[in-house]
């Protein structure tokens, strides 16, 4: 049971990291960085047209997979507790 709660905590942390990752890239570029390897020099940056959508699809897919896993684990915890809930 404790292990399931740790897994839920890790999934929630992962969800927050997935949502914050694009903001961290923009912040890094705004402060003079290279966007964690996305663009070495902002003036001469050549990024393929599929990089942005591919990153978006990857982040959204990972987000929904983690939400699905979180829902399954919460149902398992409720089943083990034998409590009725709205999940």
mmCIF file of N, CA and C in Angstrom:
data_model
loop_
_atom_site.group_PDB
_atom_site.id
_atom_site.type_symbol
_atom_site.label_atom_id
_atom_site.label_comp_id
_atom_site.label_asym_id
_atom_site.label_seq_id
_atom_site.Cartn_x
_atom_site.Cartn_y
_atom_site.Cartn_z
ATOM 1 N N UNK A 1 0.817 -1.186 0.000
ATOM 2 C CA UNK A 1 0.000 0.000 0.000
ATOM 3 C C UNK A 1 0.871 1.264 0.000
ATOM 4 N N UNK A 2 1.906 1.234 0.829
ATOM 5 C CA UNK A 2 2.824 2.375 0.883
ATOM 6 C C UNK A 2 3.533 2.561 -0.454
ATOM 7 N N UNK A 3 3.882 1.449 -1.095
ATOM 8 C CA UNK A 3 4.544 1.514 -2.397
ATOM 9 C C UNK A 3 3.628 2.157 -3.442
ATOM 10 N N UNK A 4 2.342 1.840 -3.390
ATOM 11 C CA UNK A 4 1.394 2.447 -4.327
ATOM 12 C C UNK A 4 1.300 3.959 -4.118
ATOM 13 N N UNK A 5 1.343 4.386 -2.873
ATOM 14 C CA UNK A 5 1.297 5.824 -2.598
ATOM 15 C C UNK A 5 2.562 6.523 -3.092
ATOM 16 N N UNK A 6 3.696 5.856 -2.992
ATOM 17 C CA UNK A 6 4.940 6.419 -3.523
ATOM 18 C C UNK A 6 4.858 6.527 -5.041
ATOM 19 N N UNK A 7 4.296 5.510 -5.692
ATOM 20 C CA UNK A 7 4.144 5.540 -7.149
ATOM 21 C C UNK A 7 3.211 6.676 -7.563
ATOM 22 N N UNK A 8 2.127 6.878 -6.823
ATOM 23 C CA UNK A 8 1.209 7.988 -7.109
ATOM 24 C C UNK A 8 1.939 9.321 -6.976
ATOM 25 N N UNK A 9 2.743 9.462 -5.938
ATOM 26 C CA UNK A 9 3.512 10.693 -5.744
ATOM 27 C C UNK A 9 4.471 10.925 -6.906
ATOM 28 N N UNK A 10 5.162 9.883 -7.352
ATOM 29 C CA UNK A 10 6.101 10.015 -8.465
ATOM 30 C C UNK A 10 5.386 10.367 -9.768
ATOM 31 N N UNK A 11 4.204 9.793 -9.983
ATOM 32 C CA UNK A 11 3.430 10.128 -11.181
ATOM 33 C C UNK A 11 3.000 11.591 -11.142
ATOM 34 N N UNK A 12 2.573 12.066 -9.978
ATOM 35 C CA UNK A 12 2.163 13.467 -9.870
ATOM 36 C C UNK A 12 3.340 14.412 -10.104
ATOM 37 N N UNK A 13 4.503 14.069 -9.578
ATOM 38 C CA UNK A 13 5.699 14.885 -9.822
ATOM 39 C C UNK A 13 6.030 14.878 -11.313
ATOM 40 N N UNK A 14 5.902 13.725 -11.960
ATOM 41 C CA UNK A 14 6.176 13.631 -13.398
ATOM 42 C C UNK A 14 5.202 14.483 -14.202
ATOM 43 N N UNK A 15 3.940 14.504 -13.805
ATOM 44 C CA UNK A 15 2.950 15.331 -14.501
ATOM 45 C C UNK A 15 3.299 16.813 -14.391
ATOM 46 N N UNK A 16 3.716 17.245 -13.224
ATOM 47 C CA UNK A 16 4.103 18.648 -13.049
ATOM 48 C C UNK A 16 5.331 18.967 -13.892
ATOM 49 N N UNK A 17 6.283 18.048 -13.955
ATOM 50 C CA UNK A 17 7.490 18.276 -14.752
ATOM 51 C C UNK A 17 7.158 18.361 -16.240
ATOM 52 N N UNK A 18 6.236 17.520 -16.706
ATOM 53 C CA UNK A 18 5.836 17.557 -18.117
ATOM 54 C C UNK A 18 5.179 18.891 -18.453
ATOM 55 N N UNK A 19 4.356 19.392 -17.543
ATOM 56 C CA UNK A 19 3.690 20.669 -17.795
ATOM 57 C C UNK A 19 4.660 21.845 -17.714
ATOM 58 N N UNK A 20 5.711 21.729 -16.909
ATOM 59 C CA UNK A 20 6.651 22.835 -16.729
ATOM 60 C C UNK A 20 7.776 22.836 -17.756
ATOM 61 N N UNK A 21 8.004 21.749 -18.451
ATOM 62 C CA UNK A 21 9.149 21.644 -19.359
ATOM 63 C C UNK A 21 9.150 22.703 -20.469
ATOM 64 N N UNK A 22 8.037 22.935 -21.173
ATOM 65 C CA UNK A 22 8.061 23.999 -22.199
ATOM 66 C C UNK A 22 8.344 25.383 -21.613
ATOM 67 N N UNK A 23 7.842 25.646 -20.410
ATOM 68 C CA UNK A 23 8.110 26.934 -19.774
ATOM 69 C C UNK A 23 9.583 27.074 -19.417
ATOM 70 N N UNK A 24 10.206 25.988 -18.992
ATOM 71 C CA UNK A 24 11.637 26.030 -18.676
ATOM 72 C C UNK A 24 12.478 26.280 -19.924
ATOM 73 N N UNK A 25 12.071 25.711 -21.052
ATOM 74 C CA UNK A 25 12.796 25.947 -22.306
ATOM 75 C C UNK A 25 12.708 27.420 -22.691
ATOM 76 N N UNK A 26 11.512 27.993 -22.624
ATOM 77 C CA UNK A 26 11.333 29.404 -22.977
ATOM 78 C C UNK A 26 12.106 30.299 -22.004
ATOM 79 N N UNK A 27 12.065 29.978 -20.723
ATOM 80 C CA UNK A 27 12.801 30.770 -19.733
ATOM 81 C C UNK A 27 14.302 30.699 -19.979
ATOM 82 N N UNK A 28 14.802 29.513 -20.315
ATOM 83 C CA UNK A 28 16.230 29.357 -20.579
ATOM 84 C C UNK A 28 16.655 30.169 -21.801
ATOM 85 N N UNK A 29 15.854 30.152 -22.853
ATOM 86 C CA UNK A 29 16.171 30.947 -24.049
ATOM 87 C C UNK A 29 16.095 32.441 -23.734
ATOM 88 N N UNK A 30 15.112 32.849 -22.922
ATOM 89 C CA UNK A 30 14.952 34.268 -22.587
ATOM 90 C C UNK A 30 16.107 34.800 -21.747
ATOM 91 N N UNK A 31 16.743 33.933 -20.976
ATOM 92 C CA UNK A 31 17.859 34.380 -20.137
ATOM 93 C C UNK A 31 19.201 34.173 -20.815
ATOM 94 N N UNK A 32 19.193 33.906 -22.110
ATOM 95 C CA UNK A 32 20.439 33.800 -22.853
ATOM 96 C C UNK A 32 20.963 32.390 -23.017
ATOM 97 N N UNK A 33 20.204 31.402 -22.620
ATOM 98 C CA UNK A 33 20.638 30.015 -22.761
ATOM 99 C C UNK A 33 20.324 29.467 -24.136
ATOM 100 N N UNK A 34 20.534 28.170 -24.283
ATOM 101 C CA UNK A 34 20.282 27.535 -25.577
ATOM 102 C C UNK A 34 19.017 26.682 -25.568
ATOM 103 N N UNK A 35 18.162 26.859 -24.586
ATOM 104 C CA UNK A 35 16.908 26.111 -24.535
ATOM 105 C C UNK A 35 17.118 24.639 -24.305
ATOM 106 N N UNK A 36 18.088 24.308 -23.463
ATOM 107 C CA UNK A 36 18.432 22.913 -23.151
ATOM 108 C C UNK A 36 18.795 22.144 -24.413
ATOM 109 N N UNK A 37 19.547 22.781 -25.279
ATOM 110 C CA UNK A 37 20.021 22.125 -26.492
ATOM 111 C C UNK A 37 19.116 22.284 -27.697
ATOM 112 N N UNK A 38 18.015 23.007 -27.559
ATOM 113 C CA UNK A 38 17.098 23.187 -28.683
ATOM 114 C C UNK A 38 17.710 24.097 -29.738
ATOM 115 N N UNK A 39 18.372 25.160 -29.302
ATOM 116 C CA UNK A 39 18.904 26.152 -30.237
ATOM 117 C C UNK A 39 20.204 26.718 -29.673
ATOM 118 N N UNK A 40 21.309 26.514 -30.375
ATOM 119 C CA UNK A 40 22.606 26.988 -29.889
ATOM 120 C C UNK A 40 22.710 28.509 -29.914
ATOM 121 N N UNK A 41 22.345 29.143 -31.007
ATOM 122 C CA UNK A 41 22.391 30.598 -31.125
ATOM 123 C C UNK A 41 21.051 31.054 -31.684
ATOM 124 N N UNK A 42 20.405 31.949 -30.979
ATOM 125 C CA UNK A 42 19.043 32.336 -31.345
ATOM 126 C C UNK A 42 18.971 33.015 -32.711
ATOM 127 N N UNK A 43 20.014 33.724 -33.104
ATOM 128 C CA UNK A 43 19.986 34.423 -34.394
ATOM 129 C C UNK A 43 20.185 33.472 -35.569
ATOM 130 N N UNK A 44 20.992 32.448 -35.397
ATOM 131 C CA UNK A 44 21.283 31.521 -36.496
ATOM 132 C C UNK A 44 20.652 30.152 -36.269
ATOM 133 N N UNK A 45 19.616 30.111 -35.482
ATOM 134 C CA UNK A 45 18.992 28.835 -35.121
ATOM 135 C C UNK A 45 18.184 28.281 -36.297
ATOM 136 N N UNK A 46 18.453 27.040 -36.648
ATOM 137 C CA UNK A 46 17.662 26.353 -37.674
ATOM 138 C C UNK A 46 17.075 25.097 -37.049
ATOM 139 N N UNK A 47 15.796 25.156 -36.785
ATOM 140 C CA UNK A 47 15.088 24.030 -36.181
ATOM 141 C C UNK A 47 14.143 23.470 -37.235
ATOM 142 N N UNK A 48 14.154 22.159 -37.452
ATOM 143 C CA UNK A 48 13.210 21.575 -38.420
ATOM 144 C C UNK A 48 11.766 21.881 -38.029
ATOM 145 N N UNK A 49 10.902 21.925 -39.016
ATOM 146 C CA UNK A 49 9.510 22.308 -38.780
ATOM 147 C C UNK A 49 8.761 21.267 -37.942
ATOM 148 N N UNK A 50 9.254 20.041 -37.892
ATOM 149 C CA UNK A 50 8.559 18.994 -37.149
ATOM 150 C C UNK A 50 8.999 18.894 -35.698
ATOM 151 N N UNK A 51 9.991 19.660 -35.282
ATOM 152 C CA UNK A 51 10.498 19.541 -33.917
ATOM 153 C C UNK A 51 9.459 19.974 -32.890
ATOM 154 N N UNK A 52 8.820 21.111 -33.099
ATOM 155 C CA UNK A 52 7.814 21.602 -32.158
ATOM 156 C C UNK A 52 6.612 20.681 -32.031
ATOM 157 N N UNK A 53 5.977 20.318 -33.152
ATOM 158 C CA UNK A 53 4.840 19.402 -33.047
ATOM 159 C C UNK A 53 5.214 18.032 -32.477
ATOM 160 N N UNK A 54 6.408 17.550 -32.803
ATOM 161 C CA UNK A 54 6.834 16.253 -32.264
ATOM 162 C C UNK A 54 6.992 16.329 -30.748
ATOM 163 N N UNK A 55 7.575 17.420 -30.255
ATOM 164 C CA UNK A 55 7.708 17.615 -28.814
ATOM 165 C C UNK A 55 6.337 17.730 -28.162
ATOM 166 N N UNK A 56 5.424 18.461 -28.794
ATOM 167 C CA UNK A 56 4.071 18.620 -28.265
ATOM 168 C C UNK A 56 3.341 17.285 -28.185
ATOM 169 N N UNK A 57 3.410 16.495 -29.248
ATOM 170 C CA UNK A 57 2.738 15.187 -29.258
ATOM 171 C C UNK A 57 3.351 14.269 -28.206
ATOM 172 N N UNK A 58 4.661 14.296 -28.072
ATOM 173 C CA UNK A 58 5.324 13.459 -27.070
ATOM 174 C C UNK A 58 4.893 13.845 -25.663
ATOM 175 N N UNK A 59 4.882 15.136 -25.367
ATOM 176 C CA UNK A 59 4.491 15.583 -24.028
ATOM 177 C C UNK A 59 3.022 15.289 -23.734
ATOM 178 N N UNK A 60 2.146 15.517 -24.703
ATOM 179 C CA UNK A 60 0.719 15.252 -24.487
ATOM 180 C C UNK A 60 0.464 13.757 -24.333
ATOM 181 N N UNK A 61 1.112 12.938 -25.150
ATOM 182 C CA UNK A 61 0.938 11.485 -25.046
ATOM 183 C C UNK A 61 1.417 10.979 -23.694
ATOM 184 N N UNK A 62 2.576 11.448 -23.270
ATOM 185 C CA UNK A 62 3.103 11.038 -21.971
ATOM 186 C C UNK A 62 2.187 11.495 -20.847
ATOM 187 N N UNK A 63 1.646 12.698 -20.966
ATOM 188 C CA UNK A 63 0.724 13.216 -19.958
ATOM 189 C C UNK A 63 -0.497 12.312 -19.817
ATOM 190 N N UNK A 64 -1.110 11.937 -20.943
ATOM 191 C CA UNK A 64 -2.310 11.111 -20.870
ATOM 192 C C UNK A 64 -2.010 9.689 -20.405
ATOM 193 N N UNK A 65 -0.858 9.158 -20.752
ATOM 194 C CA UNK A 65 -0.475 7.830 -20.248
ATOM 195 C C UNK A 65 -0.306 7.879 -18.735
ATOM 196 N N UNK A 66 0.331 8.929 -18.229
ATOM 197 C CA UNK A 66 0.506 9.046 -16.782
ATOM 198 C C UNK A 66 -0.826 9.253 -16.064
ATOM 199 N N UNK A 67 -1.731 10.017 -16.654
ATOM 200 C CA UNK A 67 -3.059 10.189 -16.052
ATOM 201 C C UNK A 67 -3.802 8.858 -16.029
ATOM 202 N N UNK A 68 -3.681 8.073 -17.105
ATOM 203 C CA UNK A 68 -4.309 6.754 -17.156
ATOM 204 C C UNK A 68 -3.736 5.840 -16.069
ATOM 205 N N UNK A 69 -2.410 5.825 -15.920
ATOM 206 C CA UNK A 69 -1.786 5.007 -14.877
ATOM 207 C C UNK A 69 -2.201 5.474 -13.488
ATOM 208 N N UNK A 70 -2.291 6.781 -13.302
ATOM 209 C CA UNK A 70 -2.713 7.314 -12.016
ATOM 210 C C UNK A 70 -4.131 6.871 -11.685
ATOM 211 N N UNK A 71 -5.002 6.893 -12.664
ATOM 212 C CA UNK A 71 -6.390 6.465 -12.437
ATOM 213 C C UNK A 71 -6.465 4.977 -12.090
ATOM 214 N N UNK A 72 -5.687 4.161 -12.786
ATOM 215 C CA UNK A 72 -5.679 2.722 -12.494
ATOM 216 C C UNK A 72 -5.152 2.459 -11.087
ATOM 217 N N UNK A 73 -4.087 3.141 -10.706
ATOM 218 C CA UNK A 73 -3.520 2.928 -9.374
ATOM 219 C C UNK A 73 -4.486 3.404 -8.294
ATOM 220 N N UNK A 74 -5.171 4.513 -8.527
ATOM 221 C CA UNK A 74 -6.143 4.986 -7.538
ATOM 222 C C UNK A 74 -7.310 4.014 -7.402
ATOM 223 N N UNK A 75 -7.737 3.418 -8.508
ATOM 224 C CA UNK A 75 -8.793 2.400 -8.424
ATOM 225 C C UNK A 75 -8.300 1.178 -7.657
ATOM 226 N N UNK A 76 -7.043 0.798 -7.867
ATOM 227 C CA UNK A 76 -6.466 -0.329 -7.137
ATOM 228 C C UNK A 76 -6.376 -0.025 -5.646
ATOM 229 N N UNK A 77 -5.980 1.176 -5.295
ATOM 230 C CA UNK A 77 -5.917 1.557 -3.881
ATOM 231 C C UNK A 77 -7.307 1.515 -3.260
ATOM 232 N N UNK A 78 -8.309 2.016 -3.975
ATOM 233 C CA UNK A 78 -9.679 1.967 -3.459
ATOM 234 C C UNK A 78 -10.177 0.534 -3.329
ATOM 235 N N UNK A 79 -9.800 -0.314 -4.266
ATOM 236 C CA UNK A 79 -10.200 -1.719 -4.188
ATOM 237 C C UNK A 79 -9.547 -2.390 -2.983
ATOM 238 N N UNK A 80 -8.283 -2.091 -2.751
ATOM 239 C CA UNK A 80 -7.589 -2.688 -1.615
ATOM 240 C C UNK A 80 -8.132 -2.177 -0.289
ATOM 241 N N UNK A 81 -8.574 -0.940 -0.253
ATOM 242 C CA UNK A 81 -9.159 -0.387 0.966
ATOM 243 C C UNK A 81 -10.616 -0.794 1.137
ATOM 244 N N UNK A 82 -11.203 -1.325 0.082
ATOM 245 C CA UNK A 82 -12.610 -1.722 0.073
ATOM 246 C C UNK A 82 -13.513 -0.555 0.479
ATOM 247 N N UNK A 83 -13.176 0.601 -0.068
ATOM 248 C CA UNK A 83 -13.987 1.788 0.174
ATOM 249 C C UNK A 83 -14.626 2.217 -1.133
ATOM 250 N N UNK A 84 -15.840 2.671 -1.053
ATOM 251 C CA UNK A 84 -16.487 3.228 -2.237
ATOM 252 C C UNK A 84 -16.087 4.691 -2.359
ATOM 253 N N UNK A 85 -15.761 5.083 -3.562
ATOM 254 C CA UNK A 85 -15.416 6.482 -3.790
ATOM 255 C C UNK A 85 -15.962 6.895 -5.150
ATOM 256 N N UNK A 86 -15.733 8.132 -5.496
ATOM 257 C CA UNK A 86 -16.233 8.636 -6.770
ATOM 258 C C UNK A 86 -15.341 8.243 -7.929
ATOM 259 N N UNK A 87 -14.183 7.640 -7.668
ATOM 260 C CA UNK A 87 -13.315 7.205 -8.757
ATOM 261 C C UNK A 87 -13.922 5.981 -9.344
#
